[in-house]
Amino acid sequence: MKNKAIHGGDIYRNQVRLDFSVNVNPLGMPDGVEAALHEAVCSVQEYPDMEALALKESLAEKLAVPEEKLLFGNGASELLMAVVHAMHPTKIMIPSPSFYGYQHAAKAAGSKVIPLMLKEENGFLLTEELFTVLEQERPELLILANPNNPTGVLTSKEYLKQLLGKCRKTNTFLLLDECFIEFCEGQDTMLSEIGKEDRLLLLRAFTKSFAIPGVRLGYLVGSTEELLIRIREQLPEWNLSVFAQKAGQACLSSENEAYLTETVRYVKKERQFLTEELQQMGIRILQGEANFLLFYCEENLYEKLLRRGILIRDCSNFEGLSQGYYRIAVKRHEENLQLLEAIKECLKP
């Protein structure tokens, strides 16, 4: 049996023709972004802008937030690590199942992880149990994703506002990972709360929305500038390459507004198609949103599909999930058809 990676995208150690383990935009990289990356080659003999001023100005205008509330990183994962090292929290609360990187960052900072196991019988939803544990444990930091990975569950803005009220009482910072929010219809982002709350950090990335995981570009939107300064001190100098900065500016072009709108429509349609087809095969689908879906199947699909050159995410190493849980990305229709056909073959007696 091959070793299963802690993240998706392990195409370098496997013979893969279709990668369903990583969740990036199925429409692919926009033409303007590709052109910007080619143009950036002309700047490689110069150091990149250490403050990424042009990119910061463009993003601030796009999000309608002050530039001082933005901080860029070499991917969201670099920022996640910088946050925990800047805060040095004694306790970090992390509901599970969730992205492994949160646990990894907590361990790297020497913080005690306060777990909260989300239950499948509740649809992996956050409930008032979170409020209770928060008041009991009073962690300095709470890390959540909206929508959550790998479940795809989208938490309502009303619930999150309630949660922020509890965080004020317990002196807890909320780090909210919104890396997949742009794939969700309605996009219940908490951006509007940045100017109102002083204990909120939003974590986002260009990686997923614009299909550029190899570029590495993430950002924080912070309600407290003093904390952002401390986080910045944890980052290396020149952490954003000229490629990342040029690609980011191209992503923010008004030309891509239609691209993002079409992305939401396409993902919703293909996600529903995959759900219905898998259910007809007797596979249990977990309700969620975003550009991926979580399902349960007793068959060892990971190994069987890998032998057919298809990589999916085995979720058995997520805390709170057991053997038999898998996550697949929503991809192009023709690719989704190939996956479904391969799964049918795997399920044959």
Coordinates of C-alpha atoms in Angstrom, one line a residue:
M1 CA 0.0 0.0 0.0
K2 CA 1.3 3.5 -0.9
N3 CA 1.7 6.0 1.9
K4 CA -1.2 8.5 2.0
A5 CA -0.2 12.1 2.1
I6 CA -1.5 14.5 4.8
H7 CA -2.6 16.9 2.0
G8 CA -4.0 16.4 -1.5
G9 CA -2.0 16.9 -4.7
D10 CA 0.6 14.1 -4.1
I11 CA 1.1 13.7 -7.9
Y12 CA 4.9 13.5 -7.6
R13 CA 5.1 10.1 -5.9
N14 CA 2.1 8.5 -7.8
Q15 CA 1.4 7.9 -11.5
V16 CA -1.6 10.2 -11.8
R17 CA -3.6 11.2 -14.9
L18 CA -6.5 12.8 -13.0
D19 CA -6.1 14.5 -9.7
F20 CA -9.3 14.8 -7.7
S21 CA -7.4 15.3 -4.4
V22 CA -6.9 19.1 -4.7
N23 CA -9.7 21.6 -4.7
V24 CA -8.9 24.3 -7.2
N25 CA -11.1 26.1 -9.7
P26 CA -12.2 23.6 -12.4
L27 CA -12.3 26.4 -15.0
G28 CA -8.6 26.7 -14.8
M29 CA -6.3 29.7 -14.6
P30 CA -7.7 32.8 -16.3
D31 CA -5.9 33.9 -19.5
G32 CA -5.0 37.3 -18.0
V33 CA -3.3 35.6 -15.0
E34 CA -1.3 33.3 -17.3
A35 CA -0.2 36.4 -19.3
A36 CA 0.9 38.2 -16.2
L37 CA 3.0 35.2 -15.1
H38 CA 4.8 35.3 -18.5
E39 CA 5.4 39.0 -18.2
A40 CA 6.8 38.6 -14.7
V41 CA 9.8 36.7 -16.2
C42 CA 11.1 40.1 -17.2
S43 CA 11.3 41.2 -13.5
V44 CA 13.2 38.2 -12.1
Q45 CA 16.5 40.1 -12.1
E46 CA 15.0 42.5 -9.6
Y47 CA 14.0 41.9 -6.0
P48 CA 10.2 41.9 -5.5
D49 CA 8.5 44.7 -3.6
M50 CA 8.9 43.7 0.0
E51 CA 5.6 45.4 1.0
A52 CA 3.7 44.3 -2.2
L53 CA 2.3 47.9 -2.4
A54 CA 0.6 47.6 -5.8
L55 CA -1.0 44.3 -4.9
K56 CA -2.1 45.6 -1.5
E57 CA -3.7 48.7 -3.0
S58 CA -5.6 46.6 -5.6
L59 CA -6.9 44.2 -2.9
A60 CA -7.8 46.9 -0.5
E61 CA -9.9 48.5 -3.2
K62 CA -11.5 45.2 -4.2
L63 CA -12.4 44.3 -0.6
A64 CA -13.2 47.9 0.5
V65 CA -10.9 47.6 3.5
P66 CA -8.0 49.8 4.6
E67 CA -4.6 48.7 3.3
E68 CA -3.3 48.5 6.9
K69 CA -5.7 45.6 7.6
L70 CA -4.1 43.4 4.9
L71 CA -1.1 41.1 5.1
F72 CA 0.2 38.8 2.3
G73 CA 1.9 35.4 2.6
N74 CA 3.5 32.8 0.5
G75 CA 0.3 30.8 0.6
A76 CA -2.3 30.7 3.4
S77 CA -0.3 28.0 5.1
E78 CA 2.6 30.4 5.7
L79 CA 0.3 32.9 7.3
L80 CA -1.4 30.3 9.5
M81 CA 2.0 29.4 10.9
A82 CA 2.9 33.1 11.4
V83 CA -0.3 33.7 13.3
V84 CA 0.2 31.1 15.9
H85 CA 3.9 32.0 16.4
A86 CA 3.0 35.7 16.8
M87 CA 0.2 35.0 19.3
H88 CA 2.0 32.2 21.3
P89 CA -1.4 30.9 22.5
T90 CA -1.4 28.5 25.4
K91 CA -4.5 26.9 24.1
I92 CA -6.0 26.7 20.6
M93 CA -9.4 25.4 20.0
I94 CA -9.9 23.4 16.7
P95 CA -13.1 21.7 15.9
S96 CA -12.7 18.4 13.9
P97 CA -12.7 17.1 11.3
S98 CA -10.9 20.1 9.8
F99 CA -7.8 20.9 7.7
Y100 CA -4.7 19.2 9.1
G101 CA -2.6 22.4 8.8
Y102 CA -4.4 23.9 11.9
Q103 CA -3.2 21.0 14.1
H104 CA 0.3 21.2 12.6
A105 CA 0.6 24.9 13.3
A106 CA -0.6 24.5 16.9
K107 CA 2.0 21.8 17.5
A108 CA 4.7 23.9 16.0
A109 CA 3.8 26.7 18.4
G110 CA 3.8 24.4 21.4
S111 CA 0.1 25.2 22.0
K112 CA -2.4 22.8 23.6
V113 CA -5.1 21.8 21.2
I114 CA -8.6 21.9 22.6
P115 CA -10.7 19.5 20.5
L116 CA -14.3 19.6 19.6
M117 CA -15.6 16.6 17.7
L118 CA -18.3 17.5 15.1
K119 CA -20.8 14.8 14.7
E120 CA -22.0 13.3 11.4
E121 CA -25.5 12.8 12.9
N122 CA -25.6 16.6 13.1
G123 CA -24.3 17.0 9.6
F124 CA -20.9 18.1 11.0
L125 CA -22.6 21.4 11.9
L126 CA -21.3 23.8 14.6
T127 CA -23.7 23.9 17.4
E128 CA -24.1 25.6 20.8
E129 CA -21.7 22.9 22.2
L130 CA -18.9 25.1 20.7
F131 CA -20.1 28.1 22.9
T132 CA -20.1 25.8 26.0
V133 CA -16.6 24.5 25.4
L134 CA -15.3 28.0 24.6
E135 CA -16.6 29.3 27.9
Q136 CA -15.1 26.4 29.8
E137 CA -11.7 26.4 28.2
R138 CA -11.3 30.1 27.3
P139 CA -8.6 29.5 24.6
E140 CA -6.6 32.4 23.2
L141 CA -7.3 31.3 19.7
L142 CA -10.1 29.5 17.9
I143 CA -9.5 28.3 14.3
L144 CA -12.5 27.6 12.0
A145 CA -13.0 27.2 8.3
N146 CA -16.0 28.4 6.4
P147 CA -16.9 26.4 4.4
N148 CA -15.1 23.7 6.3
N149 CA -12.6 21.3 4.8
P150 CA -13.2 18.4 4.3
T151 CA -16.9 18.4 5.1
G152 CA -17.9 21.4 2.9
V153 CA -20.3 22.6 5.6
L154 CA -21.0 26.3 5.4
T155 CA -21.7 28.1 8.7
S156 CA -24.2 30.9 8.7
K157 CA -23.2 34.5 9.2
E158 CA -25.7 34.7 12.0
Y159 CA -24.0 31.9 13.9
L160 CA -20.6 33.4 13.4
K161 CA -21.7 36.8 14.7
Q162 CA -23.0 35.0 17.8
L163 CA -19.7 33.2 18.1
L164 CA -17.8 36.5 17.9
G165 CA -19.9 37.8 20.8
K166 CA -18.8 34.8 22.9
C167 CA -15.2 35.3 21.8
R168 CA -15.3 38.8 23.2
K169 CA -16.4 37.4 26.6
T170 CA -13.7 34.7 26.7
N171 CA -10.9 37.0 25.3
T172 CA -10.5 34.6 22.3
F173 CA -9.3 35.5 18.8
L174 CA -11.2 33.9 15.9
L175 CA -9.1 32.9 12.9
L176 CA -11.7 32.2 10.2
D177 CA -10.4 30.4 7.1
E178 CA -12.4 31.6 4.1
C179 CA -10.2 30.0 1.4
F180 CA -13.2 28.3 -0.2
I181 CA -15.8 30.9 0.3
E182 CA -15.7 32.2 -3.3
F183 CA -17.0 28.8 -4.5
C184 CA -20.2 29.1 -2.5
E185 CA -23.4 30.7 -3.7
G186 CA -24.3 33.7 -1.5
Q187 CA -20.7 33.8 -0.1
D188 CA -21.5 34.5 3.6
T189 CA -18.1 36.2 4.2
M190 CA -17.4 37.9 7.4
L191 CA -15.5 40.8 5.7
S192 CA -18.2 43.3 6.8
E193 CA -17.4 42.5 10.4
I194 CA -13.7 43.5 10.1
G195 CA -14.4 47.1 10.9
K196 CA -16.7 46.3 13.8
E197 CA -14.8 43.5 15.6
D198 CA -11.4 43.6 17.2
R199 CA -10.9 39.8 17.6
L200 CA -11.3 38.6 14.0
L201 CA -8.8 37.4 11.5
L202 CA -9.8 36.2 8.0
L203 CA -7.5 33.9 6.1
R204 CA -7.9 33.7 2.3
A205 CA -6.0 32.6 -0.8
F206 CA -5.8 33.2 -4.5
T207 CA -4.7 29.5 -4.9
K208 CA -8.1 27.8 -5.0
S209 CA -10.3 30.5 -6.6
F210 CA -7.9 31.2 -9.6
A211 CA -6.3 27.7 -9.9
I212 CA -2.8 28.8 -9.2
P213 CA -1.6 26.5 -6.3
G214 CA 2.0 26.5 -7.6
V215 CA 2.2 30.3 -7.3
R216 CA 1.6 30.4 -3.5
L217 CA -0.4 33.6 -2.6
G218 CA -2.5 34.0 0.5
Y219 CA -3.6 37.0 2.6
L220 CA -5.0 37.9 6.0
V221 CA -7.6 40.6 6.7
G222 CA -7.3 41.6 10.3
S223 CA -9.4 43.7 12.6
T224 CA -6.4 44.6 14.7
E225 CA -3.5 46.3 13.0
E226 CA -1.2 45.8 16.1
L227 CA -1.6 42.0 15.7
L228 CA -0.9 42.2 12.0
I229 CA 2.3 43.9 12.7
R230 CA 3.3 41.1 15.1
I231 CA 2.4 38.5 12.5
R232 CA 4.4 40.3 9.8
E233 CA 7.5 40.1 12.1
Q234 CA 7.2 36.3 11.8
L235 CA 7.4 36.3 8.0
P236 CA 10.6 36.3 6.0
E237 CA 11.7 39.3 4.0
W238 CA 10.7 39.2 0.3
N239 CA 8.2 36.4 1.0
L240 CA 6.2 37.2 -2.2
S241 CA 7.9 36.5 -5.5
V242 CA 7.4 38.8 -8.5
F243 CA 5.3 36.0 -10.0
A244 CA 3.0 35.9 -7.0
Q245 CA 2.6 39.7 -7.0
K246 CA 2.0 40.0 -10.7
A247 CA -0.4 37.1 -10.7
G248 CA -2.3 38.5 -7.7
Q249 CA -2.8 41.8 -9.4
A250 CA -4.1 40.1 -12.6
C251 CA -6.5 38.0 -10.5
L252 CA -8.0 41.2 -9.1
S253 CA -8.7 42.6 -12.5
S254 CA -12.4 43.5 -13.2
E255 CA -12.1 41.2 -16.2
N256 CA -12.3 38.2 -13.8
E257 CA -15.6 39.1 -12.2
A258 CA -17.5 37.1 -14.9
Y259 CA -15.0 34.3 -14.4
L260 CA -15.8 34.1 -10.7
T261 CA -19.6 34.3 -11.3
E262 CA -19.3 31.4 -13.8
T263 CA -17.2 29.5 -11.4
V264 CA -20.0 29.5 -8.7
R265 CA -22.6 28.4 -11.3
Y266 CA -20.4 25.7 -12.8
V267 CA -19.3 24.3 -9.4
K268 CA -22.9 24.2 -8.2
K269 CA -24.1 22.3 -11.3
E270 CA -21.3 19.8 -11.4
R271 CA -21.4 19.2 -7.6
Q272 CA -25.1 18.3 -7.9
F273 CA -24.3 16.0 -10.9
L274 CA -21.6 14.2 -8.9
T275 CA -23.8 13.9 -5.9
E276 CA -26.8 12.4 -7.8
E277 CA -24.6 10.0 -9.7
L278 CA -22.7 8.7 -6.6
Q279 CA -25.9 8.3 -4.7
Q280 CA -27.3 6.1 -7.4
M281 CA -24.3 3.8 -6.8
G282 CA -25.3 3.5 -3.2
I283 CA -22.6 5.9 -1.9
R284 CA -23.4 8.1 1.1
I285 CA -22.8 11.8 0.4
L286 CA -22.3 14.3 3.2
Q287 CA -24.2 17.5 2.6
G288 CA -22.0 20.6 2.0
E289 CA -21.0 23.3 -0.4
A290 CA -17.8 24.5 -2.1
N291 CA -15.9 22.9 -4.9
F292 CA -15.5 19.5 -3.3
L293 CA -17.6 16.9 -1.6
L294 CA -17.1 14.3 1.1
F295 CA -18.6 10.8 0.9
Y296 CA -18.5 7.4 2.6
C297 CA -17.9 4.1 0.8
E298 CA -16.9 0.8 2.3
E299 CA -14.9 -0.1 -0.8
N300 CA -11.2 0.8 -0.7
L301 CA -11.6 3.4 -3.5
Y302 CA -8.3 5.1 -2.9
E303 CA -6.1 2.2 -3.9
K304 CA -8.4 1.0 -6.6
L305 CA -8.6 4.4 -8.3
L306 CA -4.9 5.1 -7.9
R307 CA -4.2 1.9 -9.9
R308 CA -6.4 3.5 -12.6
G309 CA -4.3 6.7 -12.5
I310 CA -6.9 8.7 -10.5
L311 CA -6.0 10.3 -7.2
I312 CA -8.7 11.1 -4.6
R313 CA -8.3 12.3 -1.0
D314 CA -8.4 9.4 1.6
C315 CA -9.8 11.2 4.6
S316 CA -9.1 8.5 7.2
N317 CA -6.3 10.5 8.6
F318 CA -8.5 13.4 9.4
E319 CA -9.3 13.5 13.1
G320 CA -13.0 12.6 13.5
L321 CA -13.2 10.6 10.3
S322 CA -12.6 6.9 9.8
Q323 CA -11.6 4.5 7.0
G324 CA -14.1 4.8 4.2
Y325 CA -14.4 8.6 4.0
Y326 CA -13.2 10.2 0.8
R327 CA -13.1 13.8 -0.6
I328 CA -13.2 14.6 -4.3
A329 CA -12.8 17.9 -6.1
V330 CA -15.4 19.1 -8.5
K331 CA -13.7 19.2 -11.8
R332 CA -14.6 19.6 -15.5
H333 CA -17.7 17.6 -16.6
E334 CA -15.7 15.3 -18.8
E335 CA -13.2 14.6 -16.0
N336 CA -16.1 14.0 -13.6
L337 CA -17.5 11.5 -16.0
Q338 CA -14.2 9.6 -16.1
L339 CA -14.1 9.5 -12.3
L340 CA -17.7 8.2 -12.1
E341 CA -17.0 5.5 -14.7
A342 CA -13.9 4.4 -12.7
I343 CA -15.8 4.3 -9.4
K344 CA -18.4 2.1 -11.1
E345 CA -15.7 -0.3 -12.2
C346 CA -14.3 -0.3 -8.7
L347 CA -17.7 -1.2 -7.2
K348 CA -18.3 -4.2 -9.5
P349 CA -18.3 -7.5 -7.6

